[in-house]
Short mmCIF file of C-alpha atoms and ligand atoms in Angstrom, two decimals:
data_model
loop_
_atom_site.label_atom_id
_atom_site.label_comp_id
_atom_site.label_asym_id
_atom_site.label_seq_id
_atom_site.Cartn_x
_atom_site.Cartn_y
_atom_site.Cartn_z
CA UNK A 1187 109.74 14.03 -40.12
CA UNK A 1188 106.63 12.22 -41.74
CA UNK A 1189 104.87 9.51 -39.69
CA UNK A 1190 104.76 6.81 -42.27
CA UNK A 1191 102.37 4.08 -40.02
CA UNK A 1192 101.01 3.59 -36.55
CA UNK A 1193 100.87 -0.11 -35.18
CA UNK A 1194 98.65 -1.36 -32.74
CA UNK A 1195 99.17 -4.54 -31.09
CA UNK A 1196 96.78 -6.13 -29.03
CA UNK A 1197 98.94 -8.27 -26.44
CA UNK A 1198 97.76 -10.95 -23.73
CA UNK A 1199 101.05 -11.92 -21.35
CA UNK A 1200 100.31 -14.23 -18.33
CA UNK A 1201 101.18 -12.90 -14.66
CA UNK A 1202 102.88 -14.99 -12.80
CA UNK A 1203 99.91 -14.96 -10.39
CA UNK A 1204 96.47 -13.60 -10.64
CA UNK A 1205 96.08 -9.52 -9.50
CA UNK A 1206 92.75 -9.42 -7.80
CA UNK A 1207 91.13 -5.96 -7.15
CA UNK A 1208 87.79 -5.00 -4.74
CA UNK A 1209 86.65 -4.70 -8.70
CA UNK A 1210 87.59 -8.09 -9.82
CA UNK A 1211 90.71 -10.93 -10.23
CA UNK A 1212 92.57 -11.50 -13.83
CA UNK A 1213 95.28 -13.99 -14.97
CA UNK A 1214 96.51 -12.09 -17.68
CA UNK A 1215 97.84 -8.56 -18.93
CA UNK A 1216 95.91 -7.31 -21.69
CA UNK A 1217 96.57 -3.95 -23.11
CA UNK A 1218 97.23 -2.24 -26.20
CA UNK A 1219 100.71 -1.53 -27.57
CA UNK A 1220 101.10 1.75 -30.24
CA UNK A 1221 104.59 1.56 -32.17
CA UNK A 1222 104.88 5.25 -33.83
CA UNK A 1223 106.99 4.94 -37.28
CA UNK A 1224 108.98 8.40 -38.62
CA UNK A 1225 111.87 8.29 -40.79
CA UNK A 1226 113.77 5.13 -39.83
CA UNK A 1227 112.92 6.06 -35.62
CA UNK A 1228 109.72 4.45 -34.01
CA UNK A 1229 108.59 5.73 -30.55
CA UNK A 1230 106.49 3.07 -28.42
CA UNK A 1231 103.57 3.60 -26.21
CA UNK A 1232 101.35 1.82 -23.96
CA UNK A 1233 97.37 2.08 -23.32
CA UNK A 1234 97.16 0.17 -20.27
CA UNK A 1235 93.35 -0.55 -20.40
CA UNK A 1236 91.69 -3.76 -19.08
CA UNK A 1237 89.28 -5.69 -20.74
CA UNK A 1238 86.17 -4.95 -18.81
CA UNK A 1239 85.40 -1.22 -17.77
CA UNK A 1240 85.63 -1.53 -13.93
CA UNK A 1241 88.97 0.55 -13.17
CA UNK A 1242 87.69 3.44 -15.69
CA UNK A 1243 84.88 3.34 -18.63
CA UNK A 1244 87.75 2.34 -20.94
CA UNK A 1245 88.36 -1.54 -22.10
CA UNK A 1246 90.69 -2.86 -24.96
CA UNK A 1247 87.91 -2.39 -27.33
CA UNK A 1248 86.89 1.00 -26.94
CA UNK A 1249 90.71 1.75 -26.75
CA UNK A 1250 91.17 0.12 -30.24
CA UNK A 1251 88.34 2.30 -31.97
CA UNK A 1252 89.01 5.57 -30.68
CA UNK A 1253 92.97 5.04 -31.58
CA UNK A 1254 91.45 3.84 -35.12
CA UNK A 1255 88.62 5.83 -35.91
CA UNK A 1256 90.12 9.34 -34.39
CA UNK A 1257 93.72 9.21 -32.70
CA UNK A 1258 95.67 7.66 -35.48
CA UNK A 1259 93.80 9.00 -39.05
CA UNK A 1260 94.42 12.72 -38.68
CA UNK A 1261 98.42 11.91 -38.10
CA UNK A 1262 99.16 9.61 -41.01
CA UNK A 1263 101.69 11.27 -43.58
CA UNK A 1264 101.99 14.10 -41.36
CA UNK A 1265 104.70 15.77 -40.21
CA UNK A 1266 105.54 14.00 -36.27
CA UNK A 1267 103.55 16.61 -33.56
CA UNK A 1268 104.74 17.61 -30.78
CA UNK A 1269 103.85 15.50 -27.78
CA UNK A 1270 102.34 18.67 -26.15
CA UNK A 1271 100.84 19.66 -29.75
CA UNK A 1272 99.51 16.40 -30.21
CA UNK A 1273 97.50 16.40 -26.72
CA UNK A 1274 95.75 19.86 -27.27
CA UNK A 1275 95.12 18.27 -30.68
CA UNK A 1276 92.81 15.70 -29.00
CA UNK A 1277 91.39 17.47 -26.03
CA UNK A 1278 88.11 18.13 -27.79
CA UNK A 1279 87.98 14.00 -27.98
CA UNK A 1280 85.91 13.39 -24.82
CA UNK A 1281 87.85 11.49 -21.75
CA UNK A 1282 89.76 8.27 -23.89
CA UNK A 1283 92.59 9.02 -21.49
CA UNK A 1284 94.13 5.92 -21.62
CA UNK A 1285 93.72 5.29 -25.57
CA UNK A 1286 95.29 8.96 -26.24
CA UNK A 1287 98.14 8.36 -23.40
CA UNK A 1288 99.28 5.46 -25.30
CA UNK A 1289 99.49 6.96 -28.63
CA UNK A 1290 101.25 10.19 -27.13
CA UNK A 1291 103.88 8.58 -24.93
CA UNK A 1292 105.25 6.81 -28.60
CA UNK A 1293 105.34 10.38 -29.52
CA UNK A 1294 107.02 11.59 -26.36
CA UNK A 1295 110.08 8.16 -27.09
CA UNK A 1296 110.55 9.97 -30.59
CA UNK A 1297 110.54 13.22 -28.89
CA UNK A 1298 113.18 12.25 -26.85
CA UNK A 1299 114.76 9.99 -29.32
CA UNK A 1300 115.38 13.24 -31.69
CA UNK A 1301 116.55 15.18 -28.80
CA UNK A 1302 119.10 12.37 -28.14
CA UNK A 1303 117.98 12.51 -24.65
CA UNK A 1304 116.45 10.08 -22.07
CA UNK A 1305 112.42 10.55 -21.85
CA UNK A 1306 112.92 11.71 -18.06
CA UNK A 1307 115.17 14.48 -18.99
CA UNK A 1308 113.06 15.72 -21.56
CA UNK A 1309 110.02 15.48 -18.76
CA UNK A 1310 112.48 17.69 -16.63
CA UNK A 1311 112.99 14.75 -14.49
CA UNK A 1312 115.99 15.22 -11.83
CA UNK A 1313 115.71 11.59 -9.80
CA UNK A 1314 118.32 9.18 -10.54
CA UNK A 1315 116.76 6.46 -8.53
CA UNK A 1316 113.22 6.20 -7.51
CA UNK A 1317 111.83 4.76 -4.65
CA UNK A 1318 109.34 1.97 -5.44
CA UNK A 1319 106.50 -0.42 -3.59
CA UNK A 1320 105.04 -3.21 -4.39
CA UNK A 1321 100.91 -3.47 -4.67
CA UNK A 1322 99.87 -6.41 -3.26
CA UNK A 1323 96.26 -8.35 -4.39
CA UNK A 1324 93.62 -9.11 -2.57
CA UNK A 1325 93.59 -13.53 -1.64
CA UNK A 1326 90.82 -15.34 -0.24
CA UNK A 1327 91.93 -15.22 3.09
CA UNK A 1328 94.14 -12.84 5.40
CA UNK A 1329 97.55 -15.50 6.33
CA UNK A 1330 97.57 -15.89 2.00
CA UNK A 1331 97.77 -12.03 1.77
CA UNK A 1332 99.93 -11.76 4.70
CA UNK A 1333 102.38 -14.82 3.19
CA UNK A 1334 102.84 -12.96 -0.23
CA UNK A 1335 103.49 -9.60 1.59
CA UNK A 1336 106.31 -11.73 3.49
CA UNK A 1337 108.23 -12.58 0.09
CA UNK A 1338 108.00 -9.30 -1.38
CA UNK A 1339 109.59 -7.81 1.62
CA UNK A 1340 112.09 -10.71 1.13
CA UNK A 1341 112.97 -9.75 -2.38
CA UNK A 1342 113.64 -6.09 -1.20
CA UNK A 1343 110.56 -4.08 -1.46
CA UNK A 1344 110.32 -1.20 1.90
CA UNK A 1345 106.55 0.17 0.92
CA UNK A 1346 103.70 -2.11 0.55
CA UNK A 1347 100.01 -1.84 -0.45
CA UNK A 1348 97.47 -3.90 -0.12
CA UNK A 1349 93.89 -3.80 -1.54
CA UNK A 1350 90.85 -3.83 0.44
CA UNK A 1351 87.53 -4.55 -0.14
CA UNK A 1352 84.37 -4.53 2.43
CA UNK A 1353 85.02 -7.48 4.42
CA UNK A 1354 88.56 -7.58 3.90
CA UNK A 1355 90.02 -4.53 5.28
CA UNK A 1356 90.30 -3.87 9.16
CA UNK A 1357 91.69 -6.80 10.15
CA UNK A 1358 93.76 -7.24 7.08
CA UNK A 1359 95.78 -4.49 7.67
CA UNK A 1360 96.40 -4.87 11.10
CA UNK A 1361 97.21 -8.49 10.44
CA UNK A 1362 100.14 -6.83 8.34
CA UNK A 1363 100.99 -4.26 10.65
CA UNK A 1364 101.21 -6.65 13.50
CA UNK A 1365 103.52 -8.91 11.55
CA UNK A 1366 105.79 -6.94 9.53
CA UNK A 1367 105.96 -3.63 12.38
CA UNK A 1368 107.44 -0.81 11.18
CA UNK A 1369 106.94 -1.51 7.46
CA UNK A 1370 105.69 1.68 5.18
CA UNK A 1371 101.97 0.38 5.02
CA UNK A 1372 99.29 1.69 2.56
CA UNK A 1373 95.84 0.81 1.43
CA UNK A 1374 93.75 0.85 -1.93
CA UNK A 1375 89.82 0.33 -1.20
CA UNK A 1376 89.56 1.14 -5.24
CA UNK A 1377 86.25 2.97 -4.55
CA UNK A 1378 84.28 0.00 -3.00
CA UNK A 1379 83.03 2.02 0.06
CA UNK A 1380 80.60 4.65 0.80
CA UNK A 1381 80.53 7.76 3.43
CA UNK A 1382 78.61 5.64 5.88
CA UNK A 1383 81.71 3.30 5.76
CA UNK A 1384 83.55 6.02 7.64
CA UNK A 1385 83.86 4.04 10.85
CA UNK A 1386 85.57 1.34 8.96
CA UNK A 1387 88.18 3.86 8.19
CA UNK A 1388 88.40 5.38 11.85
CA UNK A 1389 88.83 1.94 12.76
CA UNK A 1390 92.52 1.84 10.81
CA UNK A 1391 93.35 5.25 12.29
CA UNK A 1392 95.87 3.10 14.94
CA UNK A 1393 97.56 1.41 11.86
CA UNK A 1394 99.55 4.30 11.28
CA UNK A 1395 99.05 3.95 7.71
CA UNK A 1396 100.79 6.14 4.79
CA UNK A 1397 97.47 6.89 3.09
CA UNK A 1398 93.90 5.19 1.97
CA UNK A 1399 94.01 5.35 -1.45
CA UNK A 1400 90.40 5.94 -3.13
CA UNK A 1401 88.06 4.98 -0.32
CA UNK A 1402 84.52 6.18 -2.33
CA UNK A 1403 83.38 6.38 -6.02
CA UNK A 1404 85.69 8.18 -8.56
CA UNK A 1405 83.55 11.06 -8.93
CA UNK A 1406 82.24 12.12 -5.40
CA UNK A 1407 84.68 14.57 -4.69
CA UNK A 1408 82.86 15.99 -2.05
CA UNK A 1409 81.91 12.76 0.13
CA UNK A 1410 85.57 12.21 0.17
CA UNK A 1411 86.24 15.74 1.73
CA UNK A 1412 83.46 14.83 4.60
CA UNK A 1413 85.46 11.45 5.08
CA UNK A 1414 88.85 13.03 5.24
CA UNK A 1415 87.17 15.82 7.55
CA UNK A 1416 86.85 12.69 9.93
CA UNK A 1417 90.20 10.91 9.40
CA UNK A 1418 93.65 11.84 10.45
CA UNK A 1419 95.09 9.41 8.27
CA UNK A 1420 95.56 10.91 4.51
CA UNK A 1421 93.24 10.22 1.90
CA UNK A 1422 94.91 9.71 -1.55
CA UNK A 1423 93.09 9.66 -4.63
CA UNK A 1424 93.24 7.66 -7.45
CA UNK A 1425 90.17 7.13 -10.18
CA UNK A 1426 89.09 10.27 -8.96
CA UNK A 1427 91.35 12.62 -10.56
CA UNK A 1428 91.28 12.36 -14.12
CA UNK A 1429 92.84 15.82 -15.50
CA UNK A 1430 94.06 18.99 -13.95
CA UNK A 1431 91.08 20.61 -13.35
CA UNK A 1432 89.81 17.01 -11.16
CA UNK A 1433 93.33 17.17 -9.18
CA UNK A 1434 92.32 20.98 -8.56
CA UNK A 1435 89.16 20.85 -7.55
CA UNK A 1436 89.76 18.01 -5.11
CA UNK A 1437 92.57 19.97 -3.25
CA UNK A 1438 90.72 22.78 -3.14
CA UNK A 1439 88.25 20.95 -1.43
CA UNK A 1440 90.27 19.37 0.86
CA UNK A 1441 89.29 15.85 -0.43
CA UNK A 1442 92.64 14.40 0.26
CA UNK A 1443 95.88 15.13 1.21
CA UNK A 1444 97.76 13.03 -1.26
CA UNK A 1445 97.59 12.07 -5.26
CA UNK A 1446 98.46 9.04 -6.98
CA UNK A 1447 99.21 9.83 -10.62
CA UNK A 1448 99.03 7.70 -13.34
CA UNK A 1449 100.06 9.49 -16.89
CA UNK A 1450 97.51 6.66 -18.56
CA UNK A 1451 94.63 7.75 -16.39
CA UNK A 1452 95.06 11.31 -16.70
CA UNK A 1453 95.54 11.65 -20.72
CA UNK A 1454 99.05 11.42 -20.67
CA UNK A 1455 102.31 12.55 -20.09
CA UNK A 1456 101.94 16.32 -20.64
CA UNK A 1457 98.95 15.76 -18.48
CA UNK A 1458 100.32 14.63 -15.55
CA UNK A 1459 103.11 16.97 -15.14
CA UNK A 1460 100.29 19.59 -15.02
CA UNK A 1461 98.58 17.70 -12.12
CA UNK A 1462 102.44 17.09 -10.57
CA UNK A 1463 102.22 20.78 -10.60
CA UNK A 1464 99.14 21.74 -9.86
CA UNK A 1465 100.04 19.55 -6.47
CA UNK A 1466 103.23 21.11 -5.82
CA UNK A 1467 102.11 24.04 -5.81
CA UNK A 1468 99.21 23.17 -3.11
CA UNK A 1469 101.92 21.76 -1.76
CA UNK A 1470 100.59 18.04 -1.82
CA UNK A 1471 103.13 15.19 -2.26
CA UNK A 1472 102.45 12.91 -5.04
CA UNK A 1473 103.54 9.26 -6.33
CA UNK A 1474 103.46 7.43 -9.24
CA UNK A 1475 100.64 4.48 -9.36
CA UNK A 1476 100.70 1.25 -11.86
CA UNK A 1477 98.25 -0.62 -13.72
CA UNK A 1478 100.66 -3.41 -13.88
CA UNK A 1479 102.34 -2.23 -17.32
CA UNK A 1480 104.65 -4.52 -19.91
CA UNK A 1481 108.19 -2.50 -19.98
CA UNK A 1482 106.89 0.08 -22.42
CA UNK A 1483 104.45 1.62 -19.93
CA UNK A 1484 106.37 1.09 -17.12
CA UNK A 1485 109.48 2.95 -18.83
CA UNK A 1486 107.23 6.08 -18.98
CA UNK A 1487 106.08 5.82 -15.63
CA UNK A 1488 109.88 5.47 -14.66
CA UNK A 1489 110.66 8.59 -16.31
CA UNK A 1490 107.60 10.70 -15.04
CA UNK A 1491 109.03 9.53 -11.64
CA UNK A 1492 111.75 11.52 -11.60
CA UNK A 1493 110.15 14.60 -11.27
CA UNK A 1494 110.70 16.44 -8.14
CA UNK A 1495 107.16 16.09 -6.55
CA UNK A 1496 107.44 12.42 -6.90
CA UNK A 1497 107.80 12.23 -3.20
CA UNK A 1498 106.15 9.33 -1.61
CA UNK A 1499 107.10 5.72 -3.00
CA UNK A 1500 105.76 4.24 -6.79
CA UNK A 1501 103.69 1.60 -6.98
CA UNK A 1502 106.24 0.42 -9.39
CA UNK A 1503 108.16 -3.09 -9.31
CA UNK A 1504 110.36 -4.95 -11.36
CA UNK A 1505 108.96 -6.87 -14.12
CA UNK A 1506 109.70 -10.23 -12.22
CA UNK A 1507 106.80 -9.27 -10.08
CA UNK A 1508 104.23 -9.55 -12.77
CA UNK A 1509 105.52 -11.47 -15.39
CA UNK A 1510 108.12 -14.15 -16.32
CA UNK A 1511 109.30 -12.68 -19.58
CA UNK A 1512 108.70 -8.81 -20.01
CA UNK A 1513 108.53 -7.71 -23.76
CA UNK A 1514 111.57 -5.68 -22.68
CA UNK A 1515 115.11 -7.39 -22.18
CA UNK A 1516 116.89 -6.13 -19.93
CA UNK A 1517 113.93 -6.26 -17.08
CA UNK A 1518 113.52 -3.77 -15.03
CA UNK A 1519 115.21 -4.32 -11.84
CA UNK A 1520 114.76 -3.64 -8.24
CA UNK A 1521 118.07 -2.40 -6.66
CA UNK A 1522 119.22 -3.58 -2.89
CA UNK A 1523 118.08 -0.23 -1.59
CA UNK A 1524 114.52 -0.88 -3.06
CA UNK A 1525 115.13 1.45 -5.57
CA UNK A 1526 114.34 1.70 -9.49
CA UNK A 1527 117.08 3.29 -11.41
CA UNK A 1528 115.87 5.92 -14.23
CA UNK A 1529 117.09 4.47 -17.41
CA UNK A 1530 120.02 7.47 -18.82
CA UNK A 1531 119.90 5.54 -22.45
CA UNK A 1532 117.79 8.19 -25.20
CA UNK A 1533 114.20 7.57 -25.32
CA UNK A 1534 112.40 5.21 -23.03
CA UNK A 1535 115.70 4.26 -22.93
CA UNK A 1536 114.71 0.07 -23.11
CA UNK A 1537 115.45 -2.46 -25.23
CA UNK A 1538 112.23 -4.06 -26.45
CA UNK A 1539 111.75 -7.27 -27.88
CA UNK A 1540 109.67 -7.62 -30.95
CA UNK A 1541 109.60 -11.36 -31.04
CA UNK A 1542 108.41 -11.55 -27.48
CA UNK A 1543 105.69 -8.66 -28.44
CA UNK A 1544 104.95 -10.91 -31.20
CA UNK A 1545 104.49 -13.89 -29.60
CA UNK A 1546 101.75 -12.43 -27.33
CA UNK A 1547 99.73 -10.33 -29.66
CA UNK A 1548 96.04 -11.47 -30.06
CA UNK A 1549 95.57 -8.61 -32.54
CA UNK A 1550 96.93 -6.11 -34.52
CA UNK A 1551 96.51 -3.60 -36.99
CA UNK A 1552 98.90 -1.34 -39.59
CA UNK A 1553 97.18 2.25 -40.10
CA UNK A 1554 99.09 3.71 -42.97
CA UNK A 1555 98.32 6.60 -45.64
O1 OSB B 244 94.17 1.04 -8.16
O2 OSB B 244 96.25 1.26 -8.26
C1 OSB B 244 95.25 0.68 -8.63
C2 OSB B 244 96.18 -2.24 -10.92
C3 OSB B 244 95.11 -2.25 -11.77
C4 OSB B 244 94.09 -1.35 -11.59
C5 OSB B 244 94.15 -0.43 -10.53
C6 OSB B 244 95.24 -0.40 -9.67
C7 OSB B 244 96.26 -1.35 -9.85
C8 OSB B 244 97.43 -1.46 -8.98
C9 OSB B 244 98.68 -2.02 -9.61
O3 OSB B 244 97.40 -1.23 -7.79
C10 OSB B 244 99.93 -1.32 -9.24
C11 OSB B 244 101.10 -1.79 -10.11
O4 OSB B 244 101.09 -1.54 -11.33
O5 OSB B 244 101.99 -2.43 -9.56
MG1 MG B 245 94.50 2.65 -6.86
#
């Protein structure tokens, strides 16, 4: 099998409402889409980078050159790698993560796609159904946040998140815990804090929250083991673990006791089962995390969910929570039970829409021998 081109399409979809972050508030998806062509199959990926580098040093731009200038040449008119192949191909390429996840999750749909097996199968995924949340933005003021938390509890969603940000925390989240009781309650500071912030954090201890997710900067590994010294409440972490050895080296730290993966952040698929098991075998639950990803990304995520250690709810939602029109048709769909089914069709095992892809692509290119 001889990949014949690599397409990258850079697309710009509206949300239906803005996504702000302690980092920053955007109106519109952008992100780079890799279609993988061998023999008559194509496999699809997603880089889910941003535009500016304030989640991680990547940004559409730097995603586009790396895929250009090193991903994509050294495959053209080769014969289709392995997915696993194809990531110890590019480990000497420095960090990239998101760029190289993109470009090896198309690999991983034609991996699966010539198996004639769903992706989450081939991932040695078990989950038919996996719990999901919903990750709610920050709003200028509390009753806005606590209004949109309302209707996404409405439409059927049992785990929410909601970012903080210094001056917007404390009595956020115990606006939402008063309201909505019982409700499986989480936060995501996105690294806006520091250690001497700790009382902020001992000050949500009562909230009876499910985790803080990445309270200090992505790489102080060892401030965040001082702050969950101090906290009964789990620390989760997020930007901070960026490959195996990261996820490693917190735990055996004690720097949290919980892991958000995201295959994107990490390098990839084959990546992120080897932090899944790095955890498991510490014995530290993880969950799936979102950068709010078209169809194609999300489709991955889906399938890495079904591994076993996938214990503590996704932050992923149907596509009617970002976007009017997903470049996939059927959506995904929240079940009553605010569940996520795992797709059982080969592949990512969605139907994508190239007219729809079309119609929001800014940019693309055709590599090709
Ligand atoms: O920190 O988890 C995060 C989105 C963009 C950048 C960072 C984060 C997020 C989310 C979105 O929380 C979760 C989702 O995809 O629904
Ligand atoms: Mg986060």
């Amino acid at each position: 099998m001889t990949i014949e081109a690599i397409d990258v399409f850079h697309v710009e979809i509206p949300y239906k409402a803005p996504f702000e972050t302690s980092f920053g508030r955007e109106d519109t998806k952008a992100c780079l889409l890799v279609r993988v062509q061998v023999d008559g199959l194509e496999g699809w990926g997603e880089a889910p980078v941003m535009r500016a580098p304030l989640y991680n040093e990547e940004t559409i731009d730097t995603a586009w050159s790396v895929l250009e200038h090193f991903l994509i040449p050294p495959l053209l008119g080769r014969s289709l790698p392995a997915p696993r192949a194809f990531a110890r191909q590019v480990a000497p390429i420095r960090r990239n993560h998101m760029a190289k996840a993109g470009l090896e999750a198309a690999l991983w749909d034609l991996e699966a796609k010539k198996q004639r097996k769903p992706l989450a199968e081939v991932l040695g995924g078990t989950r038919k159904q996996i719990n999901v949340g919903v990750s709610v933005g920050l709003e200028p003021t509390i009753d806005q946040v606590v209004a949109r938390v309302e209707r996404f509890l409405a439409e059927g969603y049992r785990r929410v998140k909601i970012k903080i940000k210094p001056g917007m925390d404390v009595d956020l989240a115990r606006a939402v815990r008063r309201r909505f009781g019982d409700i499986l309650l989480q936060v995501d500071a996105n690294s806006a804090y520091s250690l001497a912030d700790a009382p902020t954090f001992q000050a949500m201890e009562d909230l009876n929250l499910l985790l803080i997710e990445q309270p200090l900067e992505e790489d102080d590994i060892v401030d965040h083991a001082k702050l969950q010294a101090q906290l009964r409440t789990p620390i989760c972490l997020d930007e901070s673990i960026v490959h195996e050895r990261s996820a490693r080296a917190a735990l055996e730290l004690n720097a949290c006791r919980v892991i958000n993966i995201k295959q994107a952040r990490v390098g990839g698929l084959a990546a992120a089962i080897a932090v899944h098991d790095v955890c498991q075998t510490h014995g530290v639950p993880v969950w799936c995390g979102g950068m709010l990803e078209t169809g194609i990304g999300r489709a991955a995520n889906i399938a890495l969910c079904s591994l076993s250690n996938f214990s503590l709810p996704a932050d992923l939602s149907a596509s009617d929570r970002y976007f009017h029109e997903d470049v996939i048709d059927p959506p995904v769909r929240l079940n009553p039970d605010g569940t996520i089914t795992v797709p059982t069709e080969i592949g990512l095992g969605v139907h994508i829409v190239p007219s729809r892809i079309a119609r929001y692509t800014v940019r693309k290119a055709r590599f090709a021998q």
